[in-house]
Amino acid sequence: ETGVTQSPTHLIKTRGQQVTLRCSSQSGHNTVSWYQQALGQGPQFIFQYYREEENGRGNFPPRFSGLQFPNYSSELNVNALELDDSALYLCASSLWQGRVSGTQYFGPGTRLLVL
Amino acid sequence: DAKTTQPPSMDCAEGRAANLPCNHSTISGNEYVYWYRQIHSQGPQYIIHGLKNNETNEMASLIITEDRKSSTLILPHATLRDTAVYYCIVRGTGTASKLTFGTGTRLQVTL
């Protein structure tokens, strides 16, 4: 158990809808990263949040957005859902100290199915 | 971040040591080697990481060659619960230091 929790565990949406996924960081961590894992592939980096601001982004369109709250929890929002957005969404928390970013610990993920 | 190369699959008998290789020939001096594993449909689990010295923890040992161009993850006594996809990742430690996952090695532990 890493102490990173995600909700919901599973979700079904239809094309064009919007979805919000949630993540609670491990105690003491201040950075949250989000990853998308399509079936049969490795996780792909979406973006990272530190001090409530986006701090790095992968190759994902603007309809993927996020928030980080003062308690370091985070949300991933996806607008205008497409069928290809069906995937396991993973959040990972870590501690950023000065110039060193620590080990990322993952939550169990949210499985999203877009019909 | 440097790219890594791993064999797509390996088998190991239960109770024997599992040695998983990884090549990272373009690794930079300030980049670490991280290992994660992912059991079916679960979130990746952190195993171990190192810079240039060999490392050991309760889960595994990490052997990094002197030139740092390759490494080996060792599970000393594999069990059926170690069946998973193992990812070797090279990562810096600056801000927004993301994890770049490849396809990993699928380790099958058998009786």
Coordinates of C-alpha atoms in Angstrom, one line a residue:
Chain A
E1 CA 0.0 0.0 0.0
T2 CA 1.4 3.4 -1.0
G3 CA -1.1 5.6 0.7
V4 CA -2.1 7.1 -2.7
T5 CA -5.8 6.7 -3.3
Q6 CA -7.9 7.3 -6.4
S7 CA -11.6 7.6 -7.1
P8 CA -13.7 6.3 -8.6
T9 CA -12.2 2.8 -9.4
H10 CA -14.3 2.4 -12.5
L11 CA -16.3 4.8 -14.7
I12 CA -18.3 4.5 -17.9
K13 CA -19.0 7.6 -20.0
T14 CA -20.2 8.3 -23.5
R15 CA -18.4 10.1 -26.2
G16 CA -18.5 13.9 -25.8
Q17 CA -19.1 13.9 -22.1
Q18 CA -16.7 15.3 -19.5
V19 CA -15.1 13.4 -16.6
T20 CA -13.3 14.2 -13.4
L21 CA -11.0 11.8 -11.7
R22 CA -9.6 12.3 -8.2
C23 CA -6.4 11.5 -6.4
S24 CA -5.2 11.9 -2.8
S25 CA -1.5 12.0 -2.3
Q26 CA 0.6 10.0 0.1
S27 CA 1.1 11.9 3.4
G28 CA 4.0 14.3 3.2
H29 CA 4.1 14.5 -0.6
N30 CA 3.6 17.7 -2.5
T31 CA 3.7 16.7 -6.1
V32 CA 1.2 14.8 -8.2
S33 CA 1.7 13.3 -11.6
W34 CA -1.0 11.8 -13.9
Y35 CA -0.5 9.0 -16.4
Q36 CA -2.7 7.3 -19.0
Q37 CA -2.3 3.6 -19.7
A38 CA -4.0 2.2 -22.7
L39 CA -4.6 -1.6 -22.8
G40 CA -1.4 -3.5 -23.5
Q41 CA 0.8 -0.4 -23.3
G42 CA 3.0 1.2 -20.6
P43 CA 1.7 4.3 -18.8
Q44 CA 2.1 7.7 -20.6
F45 CA 2.8 10.9 -18.8
I46 CA 0.0 13.4 -19.0
F47 CA 1.2 16.2 -16.6
Q48 CA 2.5 17.0 -13.2
Y49 CA 1.3 19.5 -10.5
Y50 CA 3.4 21.2 -7.9
R51 CA 2.3 24.0 -5.6
E52 CA -1.1 24.0 -7.4
E53 CA 0.4 24.8 -10.8
E54 CA 1.1 22.6 -13.8
N55 CA 4.8 21.7 -13.8
G56 CA 5.4 19.8 -17.0
R57 CA 3.1 18.2 -19.6
G58 CA 3.3 15.3 -21.9
N59 CA 1.9 15.0 -25.4
F60 CA -1.8 15.4 -24.5
P61 CA -4.3 18.0 -25.9
P62 CA -5.7 20.9 -23.8
R63 CA -8.9 19.0 -23.2
F64 CA -6.9 17.2 -20.5
S65 CA -6.6 19.5 -17.6
G66 CA -5.9 19.3 -13.9
L67 CA -6.0 20.9 -10.5
Q68 CA -4.0 20.5 -7.4
F69 CA -5.5 21.7 -4.1
P70 CA -3.8 23.1 -1.0
N71 CA -3.9 19.7 0.7
Y72 CA -1.9 18.4 -2.4
S73 CA -4.8 16.2 -3.6
S74 CA -5.5 16.5 -7.3
E75 CA -8.1 16.2 -10.1
L76 CA -7.8 15.2 -13.7
N77 CA -10.5 16.6 -16.0
V78 CA -11.1 15.4 -19.5
N79 CA -13.5 17.2 -21.7
A80 CA -15.2 16.1 -25.0
L81 CA -14.4 12.4 -24.3
E82 CA -13.3 10.3 -27.3
L83 CA -13.3 6.5 -27.6
D84 CA -9.5 6.5 -27.5
D85 CA -9.6 8.0 -24.0
S86 CA -10.7 4.6 -22.7
A87 CA -7.8 3.7 -20.4
L88 CA -6.5 3.2 -16.9
Y89 CA -5.7 6.6 -15.4
L90 CA -2.9 6.5 -12.8
C91 CA -1.9 9.1 -10.3
A92 CA 1.5 9.2 -8.6
S93 CA 2.6 11.3 -5.7
S94 CA 6.1 12.3 -4.8
L95 CA 8.1 14.8 -2.7
W96 CA 9.9 17.7 -4.4
Q97 CA 12.6 19.0 -2.2
G98 CA 14.7 21.9 -3.5
R99 CA 16.4 20.6 -6.6
V100 CA 15.6 16.9 -6.2
S101 CA 12.3 15.2 -7.2
G102 CA 11.7 12.0 -5.2
T103 CA 10.4 8.6 -6.0
Q104 CA 6.9 8.5 -7.5
Y105 CA 4.4 6.2 -5.8
F106 CA 1.3 5.1 -7.7
G107 CA -2.3 4.7 -6.7
P108 CA -4.5 1.8 -7.9
G109 CA -5.9 3.8 -10.9
T110 CA -9.3 4.6 -12.3
R111 CA -10.4 2.5 -15.3
L112 CA -12.4 4.7 -17.7
L113 CA -14.5 3.3 -20.5
V114 CA -15.9 5.6 -23.1
L115 CA -18.7 4.2 -25.2
Chain B
D1 CA 15.4 11.0 -20.3
A2 CA 17.5 8.2 -21.8
K3 CA 15.7 5.3 -23.5
T4 CA 15.9 1.7 -22.1
T5 CA 15.8 -1.7 -23.8
Q6 CA 14.4 -4.8 -22.1
P7 CA 13.6 -8.3 -23.3
P8 CA 9.8 -8.6 -23.8
S9 CA 9.4 -11.7 -21.7
M10 CA 11.2 -14.1 -19.3
D11 CA 10.4 -17.2 -17.4
C12 CA 11.6 -18.2 -13.9
A13 CA 11.0 -21.2 -11.7
E14 CA 9.6 -20.5 -8.3
G15 CA 12.3 -20.3 -5.6
R16 CA 15.0 -19.4 -8.1
A17 CA 16.6 -16.0 -8.7
A18 CA 15.1 -13.9 -11.4
N19 CA 17.6 -11.7 -13.2
L20 CA 16.0 -9.0 -15.4
P21 CA 18.4 -7.1 -17.6
C22 CA 18.1 -3.5 -18.9
N23 CA 20.2 -1.6 -21.4
H24 CA 20.4 2.2 -21.1
S25 CA 23.4 3.1 -23.1
T26 CA 22.6 6.8 -23.4
I27 CA 22.1 7.5 -19.7
S28 CA 23.5 10.8 -18.4
G29 CA 25.6 11.3 -15.4
N30 CA 22.7 12.7 -13.2
E31 CA 20.1 10.2 -14.3
Y32 CA 18.9 7.4 -12.0
V33 CA 17.8 3.9 -12.9
Y34 CA 14.4 3.1 -11.5
W35 CA 12.5 -0.2 -11.5
Y36 CA 8.8 -0.6 -11.2
R37 CA 6.5 -3.6 -11.6
Q38 CA 2.9 -3.8 -12.5
I39 CA 0.7 -6.7 -11.6
H40 CA -2.3 -7.1 -13.9
S41 CA -4.5 -4.0 -13.9
Q42 CA -3.0 -2.6 -10.7
G43 CA -0.9 0.6 -10.4
P44 CA 2.8 0.3 -10.9
Q45 CA 4.7 -0.6 -7.7
Y46 CA 8.1 1.0 -7.0
I47 CA 10.8 -1.6 -6.4
I48 CA 14.2 0.1 -6.2
H49 CA 16.4 2.7 -7.8
G50 CA 20.1 3.6 -8.0
L51 CA 22.6 6.0 -9.5
K52 CA 25.9 4.1 -9.8
N53 CA 26.3 1.9 -6.8
N54 CA 24.6 -1.4 -6.4
E55 CA 21.5 -1.2 -4.2
T56 CA 19.5 -3.8 -2.1
N57 CA 16.3 -3.5 -0.3
E58 CA 13.7 -6.0 1.1
M59 CA 12.3 -6.6 -2.4
A60 CA 15.3 -6.8 -4.7
S61 CA 18.8 -6.0 -5.6
L62 CA 19.9 -3.6 -8.4
I63 CA 23.3 -4.2 -10.1
I64 CA 24.5 -1.3 -12.3
T65 CA 27.6 -1.8 -14.5
E66 CA 30.6 0.5 -13.9
D67 CA 29.9 2.3 -17.2
R68 CA 26.2 2.7 -16.2
K69 CA 25.1 1.5 -19.6
S70 CA 23.2 -1.4 -18.3
S71 CA 21.7 -2.8 -15.1
T72 CA 20.1 -6.0 -13.7
L73 CA 17.3 -6.3 -11.3
I74 CA 17.6 -9.4 -9.1
L75 CA 14.6 -11.0 -7.3
P76 CA 16.6 -13.5 -5.1
H77 CA 13.8 -16.1 -4.6
A78 CA 11.0 -15.6 -7.0
T79 CA 7.5 -16.6 -6.1
L80 CA 4.3 -16.8 -8.1
R81 CA 3.3 -13.4 -6.8
D82 CA 6.3 -11.9 -8.6
T83 CA 4.6 -12.6 -11.9
A84 CA 4.3 -9.1 -13.4
V85 CA 5.5 -6.7 -16.0
Y86 CA 8.8 -5.1 -14.9
Y87 CA 9.7 -1.6 -16.1
C88 CA 13.2 -0.2 -16.2
I89 CA 13.2 3.6 -16.4
V90 CA 15.9 6.2 -16.5
R91 CA 14.9 9.4 -14.9
G92 CA 16.5 12.7 -13.9
T93 CA 15.6 14.3 -10.6
G94 CA 14.8 17.9 -11.7
T95 CA 11.4 19.5 -11.7
A96 CA 8.7 17.7 -13.7
S97 CA 11.0 14.6 -13.9
K98 CA 8.4 12.3 -15.4
L99 CA 8.6 8.6 -15.7
T100 CA 8.9 7.4 -19.3
F101 CA 7.7 3.8 -19.5
G102 CA 8.6 1.4 -22.3
T103 CA 7.0 -2.0 -22.9
G104 CA 8.8 -3.7 -20.0
T105 CA 9.6 -7.3 -19.4
R106 CA 6.8 -9.7 -18.7
L107 CA 8.1 -12.1 -16.0
Q108 CA 6.3 -15.4 -15.6
V109 CA 7.1 -17.3 -12.5
T110 CA 6.2 -21.0 -12.7
L111 CA 6.0 -23.9 -10.3

